[in-house]
Amino acid sequence: MSIVVVGSVAYDSVETPYGTRERILGGSATYFSTSASNFTGVRLVAVVGRDFNEEDRNFLQGRGVGLEGLVVEEGETFHWKGRYEGDMNEAQTLDTRLNVFERFSPQLPQAYRSLPTLFLANIDPELQLQVLDQMERPQLTAMDTMNFWIEGKRDALLKLLPKIDVLLINDAEARSLAGESNTVRAARVIREQMGPKRVVVKRGEFGVMVCSPDGFFVAPAFPLETVVDPTGAGDTFAGGFIGSLDRDGTLDEASIRRAAVYGTVMASFTVEDFSLDRLKRLERSEIEGRYEAYLAATRI
Ligand code: AMP
């Protein structure tokens, strides 16, 4: 099986209590692809500027990520600047420069259109709609979004949601989208009134909640004493979650639960270092080792 992912490929400038980094590799699609490539084939659709490094391209290629849909345009790569303080559960966005994304009109390579799984990572929901329309008959369509779009492109988002099998969203964004102050109620309102079949709410160090037609599944985060940089945790979770579902090829409850644990495990690695540094040196055996440790820590 294989996943098409469309989202941002970025250079990020990040400040956390553990240090400051300028123009490090980031982006929703970058974290997603790197994480999902541990489970299944991934084809990336995005745009970068002329400043995009050969080294970063080679890294993605080396993971087996298909780059036929990675377009290079005149101009600069998307840039996000953020800061984490205190418990580091929420990023404070200091600056968002869309740059080449401002004029981006994604065109899926012909061979990608018939693939079974689509992940619409965090980008403008109008672009997400444009991509979804180009797919022939995906069996699983999932998406992520953020406040920037919930506030700025609500209509496009509401048009997209009924076409989605799995919406991944963080807790504050779920409350803002639903207009509810309780996260559990917000997830239910989104699922029942806005149309996605399942809602996965990411709650930072408190883990995730999967809201399905049959009820809830909750999974705590993997306990870590040190979180160096939470950037990309949500996208890395999504990569593990959707990657595992695509590999299983079913959406039954056991697969959903296994996927939630793989997503949690992948996210726990990302936050141990800046950018994709921890994922770059991650061995498959470490993923399985932490998966087993997680099961042992949550079993009654
Ligand atoms: P997260 O998994 O939510 O921590 O995602 C972090 C990544 O999202 C960063 O590497 C950013 O480059 C990217 N990002 C931040 N803001 C946006 C935005 N408005 N649209 C697309 N990607 C974004």
XYZ file of C-alpha atoms and ligand atoms in Angstrom:
323
model
C 0.000 0.000 0.000
C 1.041 3.617 -0.302
C 0.179 7.076 0.990
C 0.023 10.372 -0.893
C 0.755 13.282 1.432
C 0.358 16.940 0.617
C 1.520 19.529 3.113
C 4.251 21.945 4.003
C 7.973 21.379 3.575
C 9.524 24.142 5.602
C 12.450 25.774 7.236
C 11.594 26.465 10.878
C 13.154 28.748 13.460
C 12.430 27.341 16.892
C 13.003 28.477 20.459
C 12.570 26.052 23.382
C 14.002 25.976 26.922
C 16.712 23.688 25.456
C 17.979 26.134 22.840
C 17.344 28.095 19.691
C 17.709 26.850 16.124
C 17.426 28.887 12.908
C 16.151 27.561 9.570
C 16.085 23.890 10.449
C 14.224 21.364 8.314
C 10.523 21.136 9.241
C 7.056 21.245 7.754
C 3.960 19.156 8.266
C 4.587 16.902 5.257
C 8.259 16.417 6.113
C 7.548 15.097 9.616
C 4.629 13.037 8.350
C 6.593 11.417 5.498
C 9.611 10.613 7.618
C 7.461 8.982 10.275
C 5.154 7.092 7.873
C 8.086 5.794 5.824
C 8.811 3.402 8.718
C 5.524 1.622 7.939
C 4.662 1.979 4.251
C 5.437 3.739 0.954
C 5.027 7.529 0.911
C 4.719 9.977 -2.035
C 5.111 13.638 -1.178
C 3.373 16.578 -2.892
C 4.611 20.039 -1.875
C 6.477 23.109 -3.051
C 9.854 24.470 -1.976
C 11.910 27.474 -3.052
C 15.313 27.652 -4.700
C 16.858 27.835 -1.212
C 15.869 24.220 -0.459
C 19.043 22.256 0.326
C 20.255 19.290 -1.655
C 21.059 17.604 1.662
C 17.414 17.844 2.817
C 16.132 16.502 -0.504
C 18.618 13.626 -0.291
C 17.473 12.842 3.226
C 13.837 12.400 2.106
C 14.906 10.451 -0.958
C 17.051 8.206 1.226
C 13.950 7.340 3.278
C 12.315 6.109 0.072
C 9.866 9.032 -0.018
C 8.650 9.644 -3.598
C 9.556 13.210 -4.619
C 8.039 13.375 -8.103
C 5.420 15.785 -6.679
C 7.925 18.052 -4.893
C 7.957 21.195 -7.031
C 10.749 23.788 -6.894
C 9.602 27.373 -7.548
C 11.314 30.742 -7.760
C 11.284 32.256 -4.261
C 11.814 31.084 -0.715
C 10.688 27.919 1.063
C 7.810 28.208 3.573
C 9.143 29.529 6.903
C 7.580 29.097 10.348
C 8.926 30.620 13.525
C 7.721 29.413 16.917
C 8.485 29.320 20.609
C 7.677 26.846 23.390
C 7.654 27.798 27.054
C 6.599 26.294 30.380
C 5.071 22.841 29.936
C 5.738 23.181 26.176
C 2.309 21.799 25.277
C 1.456 24.599 22.880
C 3.521 26.403 20.253
C 3.414 30.157 20.159
C 3.618 31.125 16.490
C 5.895 34.160 16.105
C 5.857 34.332 12.317
C 4.425 32.431 9.336
C 5.835 33.185 5.865
C 3.956 31.238 3.227
C 6.467 32.299 0.545
C 6.240 29.836 -2.398
C 3.050 28.350 -0.867
C 1.207 31.577 -1.669
C 1.068 30.714 -5.375
C 1.051 26.922 -5.055
C -1.484 24.946 -7.042
C -0.826 21.267 -6.307
C -0.932 18.887 -9.268
C -0.739 15.211 -8.403
C 1.461 13.118 -10.688
C -0.818 10.743 -12.652
C 0.499 7.639 -10.902
C -0.401 9.046 -7.463
C -4.093 9.568 -8.219
C -5.096 5.925 -7.856
C -3.272 5.293 -4.553
C -5.414 4.027 -1.642
C -4.519 6.487 1.135
C -4.415 10.276 1.169
C -3.115 12.445 3.983
C -3.839 16.146 3.744
C -1.274 17.544 6.167
C -1.603 21.030 7.559
C -1.846 23.543 4.687
C -4.480 25.895 3.298
C -7.792 23.936 3.210
C -8.454 25.279 -0.298
C -5.326 23.454 -1.461
C -6.389 20.369 0.510
C -9.727 20.401 -1.382
C -7.938 20.816 -4.695
C -5.822 17.725 -3.978
C -8.739 15.603 -2.797
C -10.587 16.378 -6.045
C -7.690 14.927 -8.047
C -7.743 11.546 -6.295
C -9.698 8.788 -8.033
C -11.128 6.673 -5.222
C -9.033 6.766 -2.040
C -9.991 4.161 0.569
C -8.740 6.302 3.437
C -8.655 10.092 3.483
C -7.258 11.820 6.552
C -6.345 15.416 7.313
C -4.860 17.790 9.856
C -5.357 21.524 10.277
C -4.504 24.350 12.687
C -5.820 27.611 14.151
C -4.253 29.655 11.375
C -6.743 28.023 8.950
C -9.658 27.512 11.379
C -9.712 31.272 11.856
C -8.726 32.313 8.317
C -10.358 29.702 6.017
C -13.310 28.311 7.958
C -15.653 27.976 4.957
C -13.199 25.876 2.950
C -12.572 23.746 6.020
C -16.296 23.100 6.553
C -16.625 22.084 2.900
C -13.754 19.619 3.256
C -14.683 17.920 6.549
C -17.668 15.810 5.308
C -15.328 14.169 2.765
C -12.853 13.040 5.433
C -12.503 9.633 7.144
C -10.122 10.769 9.895
C -9.598 14.321 11.140
C -6.486 14.777 13.293
C -6.585 17.957 15.323
C -5.132 19.220 18.593
C -7.296 19.921 21.634
C -7.277 23.746 21.511
C -8.026 23.641 17.766
C -10.893 21.171 18.294
C -12.448 23.490 20.894
C -12.019 26.490 18.616
C -13.478 24.684 15.570
C -16.506 23.405 17.527
C -16.992 26.549 19.628
C -17.024 24.354 22.757
C -14.977 24.700 25.932
C -14.893 20.955 26.716
C -12.576 18.889 24.499
C -14.631 15.669 24.643
C -17.801 17.508 23.668
C -15.887 19.394 20.958
C -14.748 16.091 19.396
C -18.306 14.749 19.426
C -19.756 17.953 17.947
C -17.161 17.944 15.136
C -17.853 14.296 14.308
C -21.638 14.526 14.489
C -22.192 17.967 12.989
C -19.242 18.655 10.681
C -18.947 15.298 8.954
C -15.586 13.515 9.458
C -16.152 9.822 10.298
C -13.526 9.808 13.065
C -11.870 12.583 15.049
C -8.450 12.069 16.631
C -7.746 14.754 19.217
C -4.062 15.247 20.071
C -3.566 16.430 23.644
C 0.205 16.866 23.870
C 1.689 15.198 26.940
C -1.811 13.884 27.826
C -1.948 11.686 24.742
C -4.729 11.202 22.194
C -8.445 10.532 22.095
C -9.991 8.753 19.107
C -13.683 9.541 18.702
C -15.408 6.944 16.448
C -19.058 6.100 15.757
C -18.694 3.264 18.335
C -17.233 5.416 21.125
C -13.875 6.597 22.442
C -10.392 5.120 22.606
C -7.813 6.964 24.702
C -4.048 6.491 24.726
C -1.724 8.393 27.073
C 1.546 9.830 25.777
C 4.718 7.789 26.295
C 6.227 9.101 29.556
C 9.374 11.150 28.828
C 11.445 13.106 31.337
C 12.925 15.448 28.745
C 11.179 17.078 25.813
C 13.690 19.091 23.785
C 11.489 20.368 20.943
C 7.804 19.447 20.471
C 7.701 20.754 16.874
C 6.339 18.133 14.539
C 4.948 15.864 17.272
C 1.452 16.079 15.761
C 2.619 15.360 12.217
C 4.888 12.567 13.374
C 1.941 11.077 15.281
C -0.118 11.308 12.091
C 2.667 9.573 10.123
C 2.742 6.634 12.541
C -1.050 6.497 12.789
C -1.855 6.668 9.069
C 1.273 4.671 8.148
C 0.187 1.826 10.413
C -3.420 1.943 9.096
C -2.201 1.894 5.488
C 0.075 -1.055 6.261
C -2.826 -2.958 7.918
C -5.185 -2.092 5.048
C -8.258 -2.036 7.327
C -10.046 0.424 9.604
C -11.268 -2.040 12.206
C -11.078 -1.140 15.881
C -7.949 -3.230 16.556
C -6.103 -1.490 13.678
C -7.192 1.943 14.905
C -5.899 1.189 18.406
C -2.610 -0.233 17.150
C -2.226 2.824 14.892
C -2.829 5.180 17.836
C -0.045 3.463 19.776
C 2.397 3.550 16.833
C 1.586 7.245 16.343
C 2.225 7.888 20.031
C 5.524 6.000 19.922
C 6.740 7.882 16.818
C 5.827 11.266 18.336
C 7.716 10.387 21.523
C 10.934 10.035 19.506
C 10.555 13.283 17.534
C 10.362 15.485 20.634
C 13.650 14.138 22.007
C 15.649 16.410 19.688
C 15.311 19.418 17.378
C 13.956 19.171 13.838
C 14.017 15.607 12.448
C 17.316 14.798 14.132
C 15.978 12.000 16.359
C 13.960 10.431 13.518
C 17.066 10.493 11.322
C 18.965 8.208 13.663
C 15.979 6.064 14.679
C 16.223 2.284 14.155
C 13.165 0.112 13.437
C 14.079 -2.022 16.461
C 13.751 1.070 18.696
C 10.203 1.612 17.401
C 9.201 -1.954 18.218
C 11.015 -1.779 21.582
C 9.142 1.342 22.627
C 5.844 -0.093 21.316
C 6.302 -3.081 23.650
C 7.349 -0.818 26.540
C 4.224 1.272 25.960
C 1.966 -1.785 26.049
C 3.644 -2.948 29.251
C 3.163 0.484 30.834
C -0.546 0.731 29.982
C -1.652 -2.902 30.547
C -3.784 -3.488 33.661
P 3.176 20.188 14.542
O 3.183 18.725 14.286
O 1.799 20.722 14.701
O 4.118 20.606 15.612
O 3.693 20.850 13.160
C 4.872 21.570 13.054
C 5.174 21.944 11.624
O 4.072 22.609 11.014
C 6.345 22.902 11.549
O 7.484 22.225 11.088
C 5.894 24.025 10.604
O 6.781 24.224 9.534
C 4.541 23.585 10.103
N 3.570 24.689 10.071
C 3.402 25.668 10.983
N 2.407 26.523 10.610
C 1.927 26.062 9.427
C 0.896 26.502 8.518
N 0.153 27.604 8.754
N 0.679 25.768 7.396
C 1.422 24.670 7.156
N 2.406 24.212 7.955
C 2.667 24.883 9.087
